[in-house]
Tab-separated table of C-alpha atoms and ligand atoms in Angstrom:
chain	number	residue	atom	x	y	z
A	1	UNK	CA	0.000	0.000	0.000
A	2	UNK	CA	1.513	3.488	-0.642
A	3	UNK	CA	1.633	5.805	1.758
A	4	UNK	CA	0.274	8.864	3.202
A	5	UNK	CA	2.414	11.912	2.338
A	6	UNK	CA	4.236	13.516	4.878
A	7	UNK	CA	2.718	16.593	5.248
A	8	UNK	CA	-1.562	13.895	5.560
A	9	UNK	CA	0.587	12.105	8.372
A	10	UNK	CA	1.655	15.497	10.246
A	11	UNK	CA	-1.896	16.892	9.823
A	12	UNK	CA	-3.409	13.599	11.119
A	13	UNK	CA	-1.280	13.317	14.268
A	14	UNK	CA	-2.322	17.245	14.659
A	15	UNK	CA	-6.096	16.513	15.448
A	16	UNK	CA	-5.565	12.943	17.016
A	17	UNK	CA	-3.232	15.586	19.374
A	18	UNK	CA	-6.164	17.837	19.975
A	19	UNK	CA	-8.809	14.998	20.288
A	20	UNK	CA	-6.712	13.212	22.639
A	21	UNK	CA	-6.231	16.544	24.242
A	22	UNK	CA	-9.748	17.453	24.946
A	23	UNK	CA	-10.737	14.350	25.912
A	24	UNK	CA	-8.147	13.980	28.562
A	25	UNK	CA	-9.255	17.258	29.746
A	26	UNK	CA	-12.885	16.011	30.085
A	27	UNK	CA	-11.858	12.491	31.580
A	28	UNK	CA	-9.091	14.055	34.424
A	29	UNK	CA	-6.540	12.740	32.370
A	30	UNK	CA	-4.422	15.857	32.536
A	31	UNK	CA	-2.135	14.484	35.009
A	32	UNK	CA	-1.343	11.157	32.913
A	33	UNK	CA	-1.083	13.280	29.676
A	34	UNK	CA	1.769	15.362	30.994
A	35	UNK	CA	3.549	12.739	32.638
A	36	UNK	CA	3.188	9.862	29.745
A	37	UNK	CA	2.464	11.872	26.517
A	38	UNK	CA	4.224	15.417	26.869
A	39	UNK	CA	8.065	14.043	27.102
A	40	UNK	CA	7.587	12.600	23.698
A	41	UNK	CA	7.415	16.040	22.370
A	42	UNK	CA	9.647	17.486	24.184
A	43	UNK	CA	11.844	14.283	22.804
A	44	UNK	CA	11.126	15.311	19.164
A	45	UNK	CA	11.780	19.101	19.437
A	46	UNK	CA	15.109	18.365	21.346
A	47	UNK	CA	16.137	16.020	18.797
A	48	UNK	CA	15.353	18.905	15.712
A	49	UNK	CA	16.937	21.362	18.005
A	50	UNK	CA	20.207	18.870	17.883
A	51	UNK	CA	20.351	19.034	14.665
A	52	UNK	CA	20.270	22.704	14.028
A	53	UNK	CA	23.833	23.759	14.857
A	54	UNK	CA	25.588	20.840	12.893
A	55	UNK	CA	23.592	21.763	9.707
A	56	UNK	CA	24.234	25.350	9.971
A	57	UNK	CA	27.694	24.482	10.114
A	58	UNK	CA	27.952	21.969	7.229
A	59	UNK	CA	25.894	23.518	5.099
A	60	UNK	CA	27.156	27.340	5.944
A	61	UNK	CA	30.455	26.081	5.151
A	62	UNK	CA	29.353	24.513	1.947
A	63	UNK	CA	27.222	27.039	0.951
A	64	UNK	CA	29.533	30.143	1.141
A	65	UNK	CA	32.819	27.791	-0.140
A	66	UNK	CA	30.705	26.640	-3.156
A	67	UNK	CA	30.352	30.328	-3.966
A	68	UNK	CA	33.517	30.839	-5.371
A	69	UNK	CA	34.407	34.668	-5.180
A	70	UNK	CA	34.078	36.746	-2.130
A	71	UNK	CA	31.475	39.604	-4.349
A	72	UNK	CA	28.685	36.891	-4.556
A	73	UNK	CA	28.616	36.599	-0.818
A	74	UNK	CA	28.248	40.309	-0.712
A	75	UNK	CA	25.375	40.482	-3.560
A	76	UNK	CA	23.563	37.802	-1.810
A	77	UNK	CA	24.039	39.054	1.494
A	78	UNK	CA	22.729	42.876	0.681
A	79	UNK	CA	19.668	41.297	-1.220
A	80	UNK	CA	18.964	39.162	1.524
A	81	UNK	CA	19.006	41.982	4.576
A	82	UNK	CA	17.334	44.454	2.462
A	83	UNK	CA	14.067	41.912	1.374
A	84	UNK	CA	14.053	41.013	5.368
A	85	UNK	CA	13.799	44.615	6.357
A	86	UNK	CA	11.420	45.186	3.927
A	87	UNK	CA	8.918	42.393	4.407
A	88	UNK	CA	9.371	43.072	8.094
A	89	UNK	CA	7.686	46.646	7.647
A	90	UNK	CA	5.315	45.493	5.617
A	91	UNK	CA	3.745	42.992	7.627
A	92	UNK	CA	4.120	45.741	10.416
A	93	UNK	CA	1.989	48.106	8.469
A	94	UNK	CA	-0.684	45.301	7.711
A	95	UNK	CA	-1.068	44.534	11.159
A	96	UNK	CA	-1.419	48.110	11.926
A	97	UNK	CA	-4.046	48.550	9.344
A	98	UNK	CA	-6.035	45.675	10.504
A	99	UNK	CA	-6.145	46.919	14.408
A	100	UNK	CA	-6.910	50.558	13.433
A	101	UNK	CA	-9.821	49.809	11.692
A	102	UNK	CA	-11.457	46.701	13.820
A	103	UNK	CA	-10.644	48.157	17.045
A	104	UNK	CA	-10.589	44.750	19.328
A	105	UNK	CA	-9.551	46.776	22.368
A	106	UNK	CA	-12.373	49.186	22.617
A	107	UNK	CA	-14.820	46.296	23.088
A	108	UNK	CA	-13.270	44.553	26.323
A	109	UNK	CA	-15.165	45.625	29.218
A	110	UNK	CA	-13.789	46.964	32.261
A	111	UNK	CA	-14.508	43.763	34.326
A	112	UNK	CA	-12.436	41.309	31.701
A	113	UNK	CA	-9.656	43.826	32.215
A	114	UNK	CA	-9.357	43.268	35.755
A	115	UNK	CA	-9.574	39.712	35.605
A	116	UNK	CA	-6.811	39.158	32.841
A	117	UNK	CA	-4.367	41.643	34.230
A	118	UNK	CA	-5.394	39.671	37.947
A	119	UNK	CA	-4.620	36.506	36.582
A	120	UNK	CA	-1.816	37.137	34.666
A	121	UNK	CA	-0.058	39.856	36.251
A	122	UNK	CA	2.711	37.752	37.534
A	123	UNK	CA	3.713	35.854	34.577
A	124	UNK	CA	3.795	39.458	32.906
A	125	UNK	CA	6.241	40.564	35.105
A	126	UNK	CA	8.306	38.023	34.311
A	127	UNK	CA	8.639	38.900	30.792
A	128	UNK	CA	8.876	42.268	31.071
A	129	UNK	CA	12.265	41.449	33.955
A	130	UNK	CA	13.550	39.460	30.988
A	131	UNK	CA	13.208	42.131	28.423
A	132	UNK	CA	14.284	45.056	30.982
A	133	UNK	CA	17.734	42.560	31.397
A	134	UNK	CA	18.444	42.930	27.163
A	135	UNK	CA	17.404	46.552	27.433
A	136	UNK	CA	20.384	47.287	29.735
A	137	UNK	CA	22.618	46.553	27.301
A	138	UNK	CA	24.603	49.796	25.255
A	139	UNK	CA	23.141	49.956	21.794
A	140	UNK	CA	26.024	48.436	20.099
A	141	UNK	CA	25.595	44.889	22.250
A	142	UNK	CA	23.669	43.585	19.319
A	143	UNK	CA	26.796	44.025	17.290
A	144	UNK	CA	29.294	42.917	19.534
A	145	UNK	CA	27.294	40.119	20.641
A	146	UNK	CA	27.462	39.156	16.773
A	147	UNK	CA	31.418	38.068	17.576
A	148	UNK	CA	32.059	35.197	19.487
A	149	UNK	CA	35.063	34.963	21.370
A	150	UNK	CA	35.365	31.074	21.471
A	151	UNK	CA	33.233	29.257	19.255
A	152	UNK	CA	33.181	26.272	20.607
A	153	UNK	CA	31.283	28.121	23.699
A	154	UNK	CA	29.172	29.683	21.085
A	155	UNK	CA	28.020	26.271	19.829
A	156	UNK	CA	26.991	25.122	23.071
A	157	UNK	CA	23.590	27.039	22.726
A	158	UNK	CA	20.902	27.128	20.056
A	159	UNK	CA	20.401	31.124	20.926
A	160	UNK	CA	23.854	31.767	20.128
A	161	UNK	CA	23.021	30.742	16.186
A	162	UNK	CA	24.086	34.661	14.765
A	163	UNK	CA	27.447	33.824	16.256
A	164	UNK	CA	28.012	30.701	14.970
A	165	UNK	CA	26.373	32.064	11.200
A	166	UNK	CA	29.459	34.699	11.560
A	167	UNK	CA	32.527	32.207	12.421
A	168	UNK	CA	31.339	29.848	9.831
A	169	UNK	CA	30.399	32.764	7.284
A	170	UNK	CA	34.380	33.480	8.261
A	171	UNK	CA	35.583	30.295	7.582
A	172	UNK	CA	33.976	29.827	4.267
A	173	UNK	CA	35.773	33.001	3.328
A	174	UNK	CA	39.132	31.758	4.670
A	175	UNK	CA	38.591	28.581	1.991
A	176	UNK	CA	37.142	30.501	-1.317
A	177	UNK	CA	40.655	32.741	-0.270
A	178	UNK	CA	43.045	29.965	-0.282
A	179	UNK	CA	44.589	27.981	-2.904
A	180	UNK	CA	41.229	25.171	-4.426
A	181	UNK	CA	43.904	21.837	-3.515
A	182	UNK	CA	44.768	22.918	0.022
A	183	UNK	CA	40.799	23.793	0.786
A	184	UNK	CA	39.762	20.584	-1.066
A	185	UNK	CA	39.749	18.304	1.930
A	186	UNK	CA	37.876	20.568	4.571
A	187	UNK	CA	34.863	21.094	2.096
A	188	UNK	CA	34.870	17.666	1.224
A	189	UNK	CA	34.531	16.872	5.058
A	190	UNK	CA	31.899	19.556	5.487
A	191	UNK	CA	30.526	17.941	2.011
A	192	UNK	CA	29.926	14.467	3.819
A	193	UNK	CA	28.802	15.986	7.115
A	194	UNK	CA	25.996	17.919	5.152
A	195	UNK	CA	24.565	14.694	3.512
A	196	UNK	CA	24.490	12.619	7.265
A	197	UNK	CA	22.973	15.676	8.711
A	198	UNK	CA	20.723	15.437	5.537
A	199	UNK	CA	19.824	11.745	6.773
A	200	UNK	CA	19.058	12.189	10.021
A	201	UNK	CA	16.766	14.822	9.244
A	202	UNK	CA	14.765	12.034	7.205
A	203	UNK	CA	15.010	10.119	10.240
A	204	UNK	CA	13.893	12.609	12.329
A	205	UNK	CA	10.734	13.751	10.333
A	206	UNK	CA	9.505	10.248	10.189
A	207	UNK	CA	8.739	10.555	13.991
A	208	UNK	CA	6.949	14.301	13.105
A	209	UNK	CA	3.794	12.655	13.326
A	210	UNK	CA	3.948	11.448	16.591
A	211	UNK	CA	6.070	14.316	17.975
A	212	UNK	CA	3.157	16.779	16.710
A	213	UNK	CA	0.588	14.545	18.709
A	214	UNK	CA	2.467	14.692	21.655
A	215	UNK	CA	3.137	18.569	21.365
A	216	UNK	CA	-0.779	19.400	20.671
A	217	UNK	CA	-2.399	16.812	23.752
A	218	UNK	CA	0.109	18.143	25.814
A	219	UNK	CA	-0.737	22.129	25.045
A	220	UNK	CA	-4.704	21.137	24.876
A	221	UNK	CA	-4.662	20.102	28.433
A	222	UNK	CA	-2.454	22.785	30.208
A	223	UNK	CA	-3.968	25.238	28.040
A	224	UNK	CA	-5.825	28.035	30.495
A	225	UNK	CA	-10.002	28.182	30.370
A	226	UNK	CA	-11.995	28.731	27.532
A	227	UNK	CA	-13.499	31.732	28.730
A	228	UNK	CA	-10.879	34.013	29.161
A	229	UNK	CA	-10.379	32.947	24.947
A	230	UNK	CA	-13.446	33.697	24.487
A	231	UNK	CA	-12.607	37.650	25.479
A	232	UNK	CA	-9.578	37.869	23.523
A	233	UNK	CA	-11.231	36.402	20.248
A	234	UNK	CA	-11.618	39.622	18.714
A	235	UNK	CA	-7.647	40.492	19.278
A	236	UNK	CA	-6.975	36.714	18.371
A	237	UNK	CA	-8.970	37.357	14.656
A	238	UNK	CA	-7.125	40.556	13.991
A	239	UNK	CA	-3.592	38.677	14.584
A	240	UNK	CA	-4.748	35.675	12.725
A	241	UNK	CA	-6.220	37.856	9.969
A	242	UNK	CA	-3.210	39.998	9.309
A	243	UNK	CA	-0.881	36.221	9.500
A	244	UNK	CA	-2.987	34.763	7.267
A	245	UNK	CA	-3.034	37.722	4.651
A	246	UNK	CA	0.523	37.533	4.333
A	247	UNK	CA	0.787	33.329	4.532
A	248	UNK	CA	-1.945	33.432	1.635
A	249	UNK	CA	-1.732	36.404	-0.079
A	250	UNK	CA	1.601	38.424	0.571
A	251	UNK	CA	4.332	35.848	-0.192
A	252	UNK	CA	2.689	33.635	-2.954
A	253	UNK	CA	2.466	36.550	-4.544
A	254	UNK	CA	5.982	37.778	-4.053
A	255	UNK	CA	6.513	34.390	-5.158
A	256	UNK	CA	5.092	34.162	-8.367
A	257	UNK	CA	5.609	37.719	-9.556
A	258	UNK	CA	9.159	37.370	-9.244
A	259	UNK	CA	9.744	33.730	-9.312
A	260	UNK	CA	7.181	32.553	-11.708
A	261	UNK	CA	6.266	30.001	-9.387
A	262	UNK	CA	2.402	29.120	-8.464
A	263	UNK	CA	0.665	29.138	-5.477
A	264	UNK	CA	0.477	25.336	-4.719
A	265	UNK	CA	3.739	25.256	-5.859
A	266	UNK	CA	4.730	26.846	-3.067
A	267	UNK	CA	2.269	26.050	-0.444
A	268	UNK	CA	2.974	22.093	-0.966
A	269	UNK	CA	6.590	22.949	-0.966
A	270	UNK	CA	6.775	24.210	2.324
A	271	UNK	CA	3.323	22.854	4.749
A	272	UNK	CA	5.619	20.042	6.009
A	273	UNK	CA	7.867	22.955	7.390
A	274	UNK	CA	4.430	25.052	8.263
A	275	UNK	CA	2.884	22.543	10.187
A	276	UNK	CA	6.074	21.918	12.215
A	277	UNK	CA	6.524	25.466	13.027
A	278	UNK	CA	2.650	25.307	13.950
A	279	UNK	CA	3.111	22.693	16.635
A	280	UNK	CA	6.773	24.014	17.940
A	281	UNK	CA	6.042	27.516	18.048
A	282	UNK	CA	10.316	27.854	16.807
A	283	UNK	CA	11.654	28.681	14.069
A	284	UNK	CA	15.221	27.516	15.210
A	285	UNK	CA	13.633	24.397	16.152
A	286	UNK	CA	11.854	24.069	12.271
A	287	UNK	CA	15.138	24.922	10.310
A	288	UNK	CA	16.521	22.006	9.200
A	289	UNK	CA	13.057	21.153	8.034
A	290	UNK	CA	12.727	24.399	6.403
A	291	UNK	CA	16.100	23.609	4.617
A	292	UNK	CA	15.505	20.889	3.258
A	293	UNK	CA	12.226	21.848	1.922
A	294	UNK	CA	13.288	24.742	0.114
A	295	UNK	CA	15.876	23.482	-1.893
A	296	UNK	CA	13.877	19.779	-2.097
A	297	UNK	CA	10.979	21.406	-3.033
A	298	UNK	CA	11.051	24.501	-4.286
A	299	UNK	CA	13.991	24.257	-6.440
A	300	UNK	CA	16.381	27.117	-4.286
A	301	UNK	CA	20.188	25.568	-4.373
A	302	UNK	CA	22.119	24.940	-1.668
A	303	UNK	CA	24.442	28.104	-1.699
A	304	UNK	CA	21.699	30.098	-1.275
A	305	UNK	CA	18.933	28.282	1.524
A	306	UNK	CA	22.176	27.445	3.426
A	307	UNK	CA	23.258	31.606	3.510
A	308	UNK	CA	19.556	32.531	3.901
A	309	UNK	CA	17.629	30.120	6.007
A	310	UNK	CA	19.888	30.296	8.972
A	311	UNK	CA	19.993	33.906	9.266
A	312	UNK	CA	16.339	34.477	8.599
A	313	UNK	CA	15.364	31.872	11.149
A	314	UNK	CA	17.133	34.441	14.185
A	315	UNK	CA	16.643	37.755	12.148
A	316	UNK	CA	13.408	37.285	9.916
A	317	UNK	CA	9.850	37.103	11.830
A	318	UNK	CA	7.228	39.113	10.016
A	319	UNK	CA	4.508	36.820	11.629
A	320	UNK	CA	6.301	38.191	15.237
A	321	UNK	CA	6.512	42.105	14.001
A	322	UNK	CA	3.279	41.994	13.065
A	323	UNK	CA	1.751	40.421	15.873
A	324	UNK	CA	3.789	42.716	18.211
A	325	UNK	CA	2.014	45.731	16.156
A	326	UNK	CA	-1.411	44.417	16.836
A	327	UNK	CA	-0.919	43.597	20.319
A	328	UNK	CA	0.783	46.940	20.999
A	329	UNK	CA	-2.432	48.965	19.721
A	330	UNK	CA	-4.724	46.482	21.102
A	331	UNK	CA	-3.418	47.406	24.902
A	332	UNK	CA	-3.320	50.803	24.244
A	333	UNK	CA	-6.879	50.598	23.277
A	334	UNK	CA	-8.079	48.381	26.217
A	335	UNK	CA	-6.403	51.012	28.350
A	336	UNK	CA	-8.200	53.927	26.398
A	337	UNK	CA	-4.725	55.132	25.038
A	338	UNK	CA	-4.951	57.288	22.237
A	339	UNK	CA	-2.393	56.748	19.525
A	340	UNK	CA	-1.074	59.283	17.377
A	341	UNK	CA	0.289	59.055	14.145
A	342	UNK	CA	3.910	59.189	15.592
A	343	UNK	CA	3.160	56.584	17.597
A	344	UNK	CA	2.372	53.984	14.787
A	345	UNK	CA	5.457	55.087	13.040
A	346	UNK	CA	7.390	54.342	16.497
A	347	UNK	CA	5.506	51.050	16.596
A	348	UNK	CA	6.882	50.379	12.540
A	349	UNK	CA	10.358	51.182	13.842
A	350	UNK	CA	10.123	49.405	17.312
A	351	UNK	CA	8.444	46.386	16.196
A	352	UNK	CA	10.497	45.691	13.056
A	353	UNK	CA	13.926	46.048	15.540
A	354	UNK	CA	11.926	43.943	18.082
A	355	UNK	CA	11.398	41.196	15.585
A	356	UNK	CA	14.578	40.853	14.482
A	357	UNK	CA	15.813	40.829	18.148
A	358	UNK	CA	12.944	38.071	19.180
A	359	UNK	CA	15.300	34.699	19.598
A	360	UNK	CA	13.760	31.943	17.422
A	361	UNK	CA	12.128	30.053	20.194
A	362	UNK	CA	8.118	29.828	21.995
A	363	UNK	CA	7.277	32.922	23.682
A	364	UNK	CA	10.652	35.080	22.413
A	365	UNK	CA	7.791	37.631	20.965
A	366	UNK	CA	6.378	38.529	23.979
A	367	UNK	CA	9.132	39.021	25.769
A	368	UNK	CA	10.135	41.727	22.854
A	369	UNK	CA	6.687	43.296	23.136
A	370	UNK	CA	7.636	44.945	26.336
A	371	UNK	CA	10.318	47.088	24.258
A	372	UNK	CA	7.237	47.946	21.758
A	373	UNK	CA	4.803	48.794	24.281
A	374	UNK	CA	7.889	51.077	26.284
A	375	UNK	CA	8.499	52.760	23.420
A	376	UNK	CA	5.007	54.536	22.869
A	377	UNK	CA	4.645	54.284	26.586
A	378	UNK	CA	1.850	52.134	27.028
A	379	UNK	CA	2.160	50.332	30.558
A	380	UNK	CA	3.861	46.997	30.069
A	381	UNK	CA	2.132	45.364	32.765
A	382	UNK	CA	-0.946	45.269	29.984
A	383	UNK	CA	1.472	41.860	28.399
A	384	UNK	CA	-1.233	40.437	31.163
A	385	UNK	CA	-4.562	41.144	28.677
A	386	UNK	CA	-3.065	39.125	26.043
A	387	UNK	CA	-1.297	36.282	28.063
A	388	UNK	CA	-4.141	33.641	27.679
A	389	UNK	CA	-4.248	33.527	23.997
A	390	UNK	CA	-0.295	33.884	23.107
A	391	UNK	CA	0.351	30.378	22.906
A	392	UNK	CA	-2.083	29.725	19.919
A	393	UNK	CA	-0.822	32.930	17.850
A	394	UNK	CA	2.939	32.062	18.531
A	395	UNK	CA	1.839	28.874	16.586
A	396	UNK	CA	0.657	31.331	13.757
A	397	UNK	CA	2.737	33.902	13.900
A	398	UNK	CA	5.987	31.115	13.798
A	399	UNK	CA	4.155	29.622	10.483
A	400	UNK	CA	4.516	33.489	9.277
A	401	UNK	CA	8.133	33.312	10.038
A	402	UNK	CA	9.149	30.673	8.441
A	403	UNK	CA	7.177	30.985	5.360
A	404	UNK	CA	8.232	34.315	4.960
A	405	UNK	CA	12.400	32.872	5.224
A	406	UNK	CA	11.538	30.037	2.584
A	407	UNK	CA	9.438	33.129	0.668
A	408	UNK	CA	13.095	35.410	0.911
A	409	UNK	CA	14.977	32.652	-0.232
A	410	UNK	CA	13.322	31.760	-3.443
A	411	UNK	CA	13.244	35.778	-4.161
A	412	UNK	CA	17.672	36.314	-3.401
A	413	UNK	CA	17.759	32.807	-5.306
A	414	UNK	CA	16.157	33.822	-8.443
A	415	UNK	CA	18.195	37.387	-8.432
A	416	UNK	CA	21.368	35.452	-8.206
A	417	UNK	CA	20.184	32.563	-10.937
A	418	UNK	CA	20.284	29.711	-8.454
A	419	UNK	CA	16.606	29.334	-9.000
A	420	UNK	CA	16.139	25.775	-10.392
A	421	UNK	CA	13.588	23.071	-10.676
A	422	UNK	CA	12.712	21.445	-7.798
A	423	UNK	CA	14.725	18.007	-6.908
A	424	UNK	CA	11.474	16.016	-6.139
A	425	UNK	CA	8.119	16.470	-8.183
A	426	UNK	CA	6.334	13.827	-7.295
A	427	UNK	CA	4.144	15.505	-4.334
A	428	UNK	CA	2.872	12.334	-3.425
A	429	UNK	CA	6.199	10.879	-2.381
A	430	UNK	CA	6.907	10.408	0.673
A	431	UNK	CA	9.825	12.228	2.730
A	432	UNK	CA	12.979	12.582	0.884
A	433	UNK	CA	14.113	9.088	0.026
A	434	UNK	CA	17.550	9.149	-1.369
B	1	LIG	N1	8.086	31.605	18.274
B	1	LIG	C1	8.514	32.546	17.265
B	1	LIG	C2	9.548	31.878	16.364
B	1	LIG	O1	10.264	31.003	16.778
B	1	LIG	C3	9.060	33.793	17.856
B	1	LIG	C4	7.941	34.522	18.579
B	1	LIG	O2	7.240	35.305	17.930
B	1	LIG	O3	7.735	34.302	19.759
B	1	LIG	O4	9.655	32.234	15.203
């Protein structure tokens, strides 16, 4: 019997996740879900988060060796930041749009205020402690924290991805520079390491399935009550709105104006790496799906996913900036704040830098809200309105993220002609099999 594709099997596990989920809830099985069911997911995003530093490394180190001159890096690179940025404001601005003109804030009464900030007031805190410790930094930190100063510390943590991008970025210039014999056995090395890495990925996803189940029963049942969802649905539809515009709309349009390519193209190309981002809220944790996806799937080679992916994992979240800029005015307007033009631009500015800033991991958003909300000085204690529901929209907003990265790529790849066809057509195949 053939079987299900991939992406059938990751969807399936998804609702037997929730089912099991709900049902647990309803039977007091909460306790047995979290003790018997939960570590499995945790299992499956450790073992994609294992594999993230070892790709970036083989595949950097490919990617920016293959390239052969040192002014291709340079081309790439400038394209790369600049369509980022760019996408970045513009999901900003959509968001903004969205929450101007719906208004969710104005409609929560006074009583739901009270209760959310009472509920959530100390896990707010929290955040905003966490954000108030990478505010203290000078404004250059960013920039020196970009340099490692030992990278084998720098490998020891997944947050610490920027700094290992740079030392391998480095190295792959050290071997275009020297002479093609002497650098012939490194990249050969790095060559080999790519294509186990490559493997165990394969392994990896065949477990997505049951990782995803684990994930989604496990969020169902420590999820908080329905009710206090029900008060935020009106924020929750403006987020999900605005995510969905650009998921749908924004960049398989990008896509096929400049690309060529269709929309299903592009949307079976990359739901395996959607719905994985959708049940691990992390786009560091996604990547080496993403990877392998894009230039699988979608036809981008190697130099280019390997240069672009990585960095727009840590520095690319258009889902994030733009749920930051509804968030930001939805507060304000629960609190009766009134906005002013300068404002919004601050919140374009704020929200875009707070984005790129947001590590690729659950929750990093939130944290980078605070910055957002100091900036047009709306009191950061109001994280606590929008605590219930930011599990479910870091789902979304990480879907964003990533689609937007695998969007990027295929736009630098086409300016630089490493647009190709895709190395597997047959949708209905299975993962990657060779
Ligand atoms: N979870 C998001 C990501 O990994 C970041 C965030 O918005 O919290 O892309």
């Amino acid at each position: 019997m053939k079987k299900l594709a991939l992406h059938w099997q990751i969807l399936i596990g998804m609702a037997l996740g929730v089912i099991f989920g709900l049902v647990a809830n309803t039977l007091g099985f909460q306790e047995f879900t979290i003790d018997w069911v939960k570590p499995f997911g945790s299992i499956f995003i450790n073992l994609l988060k294992l594999i993230a530093i070892p790709l970036i490394i083989a595949s950097l180190i490919k990617g920016v060796s293959d390239l052969q001159d040192i002014s291709k890096l340079s081309q790439m690179g400038g394209r790369t930041l600049g369509i980022y940025v760019l996408t970045t404001v513009i999901a900003v601005t959509i968001g903004l749009v969205i929450v101007n003109i719906a208004k969710p804030g104005n409609s929560i009464s006074e009583d739901t205020r009270k209760e959310l900030i009472a509920s959530f007031s100390g896990d707010a805190q929290k955040k905003i402690d966490d954000a108030a410790k990478t505010q203290s930094k000078g404004p250059l930190q960013p920039l020196v924290d970009l340099v490692p100063s030992n990278i084998f510390a720098a490998t020891t943590s997944n947050r610490n991805m920027l700094q290992v991008i740079f030392f391998v970025v480095f190295l792959g210039i050290g071997l275009i520079l020297i002479e093609k014999e002497k650098a012939k056995p490194v990249k050969d090395f790095f060559d080999s390491l790519n294509e186990v890495i490559l493997k165990l990925i394969d392994l990896i996803m065949m477990a997505a399935p049951y990782g995803v189940f684990a994930l989604l029963a496990s969020l169902i049942v420590e999820a908080p009550s329905w009710d206090i969802f029900l008060a935020l649905i009106k924020y929750s539809l403006c987020v999900i709105l605005g995510l969905a515009i650009m998921t749908f709309v924004f960049y398989p349009f990008l896509v096929k104006t400049f690309t060529k390519k269709g929309f299903s193209f592009f949307m079976r190309g990359i739901s395996p790496a959607q719905l994985l981002a959708f049940s691990t809220s992390s786009s560091a944790a996604t990547l080496p799906v993403t990877m392998e996806r894009v230039e699988e799937h979608l036809g981008v080679e190697k130099e280019v996913t390997s240069f672009v992916l990585p960095i727009g994992a840590t520095v690319n979240m258009d889902g994030t900036s733009l749920y930051q800029a509804v968030a930001a005015v939805f507060i304000a307007q629960a609190f009766g704040i009134e906005l002013t033009i300068g404002d919004q631009l601050t919140i374009v500015m704020t929200a875009t830098l707070a984005s790129i800033g947001s590590a690729a991991v659950p929750g990093a958003g939130m944290v980078m809200l605070v910055i957002v909300l100091g900036a047009i000085g709306v009191p950061e204690f109001g994280l606590a309105l929008i605590f219930a529901v930011d599990r479910p929209l870091d789902m979304c907003r990480t879907v964003v993220n990533v689609t937007g990265d695998a969007c990027v790529s295929m736009l630098v790849a086409k300016s630089v002609g490493k647009l190709g066809d895709p190395k597997i057509k047959n949708w209905d195949d299975n993962y990657k099999t060779t």
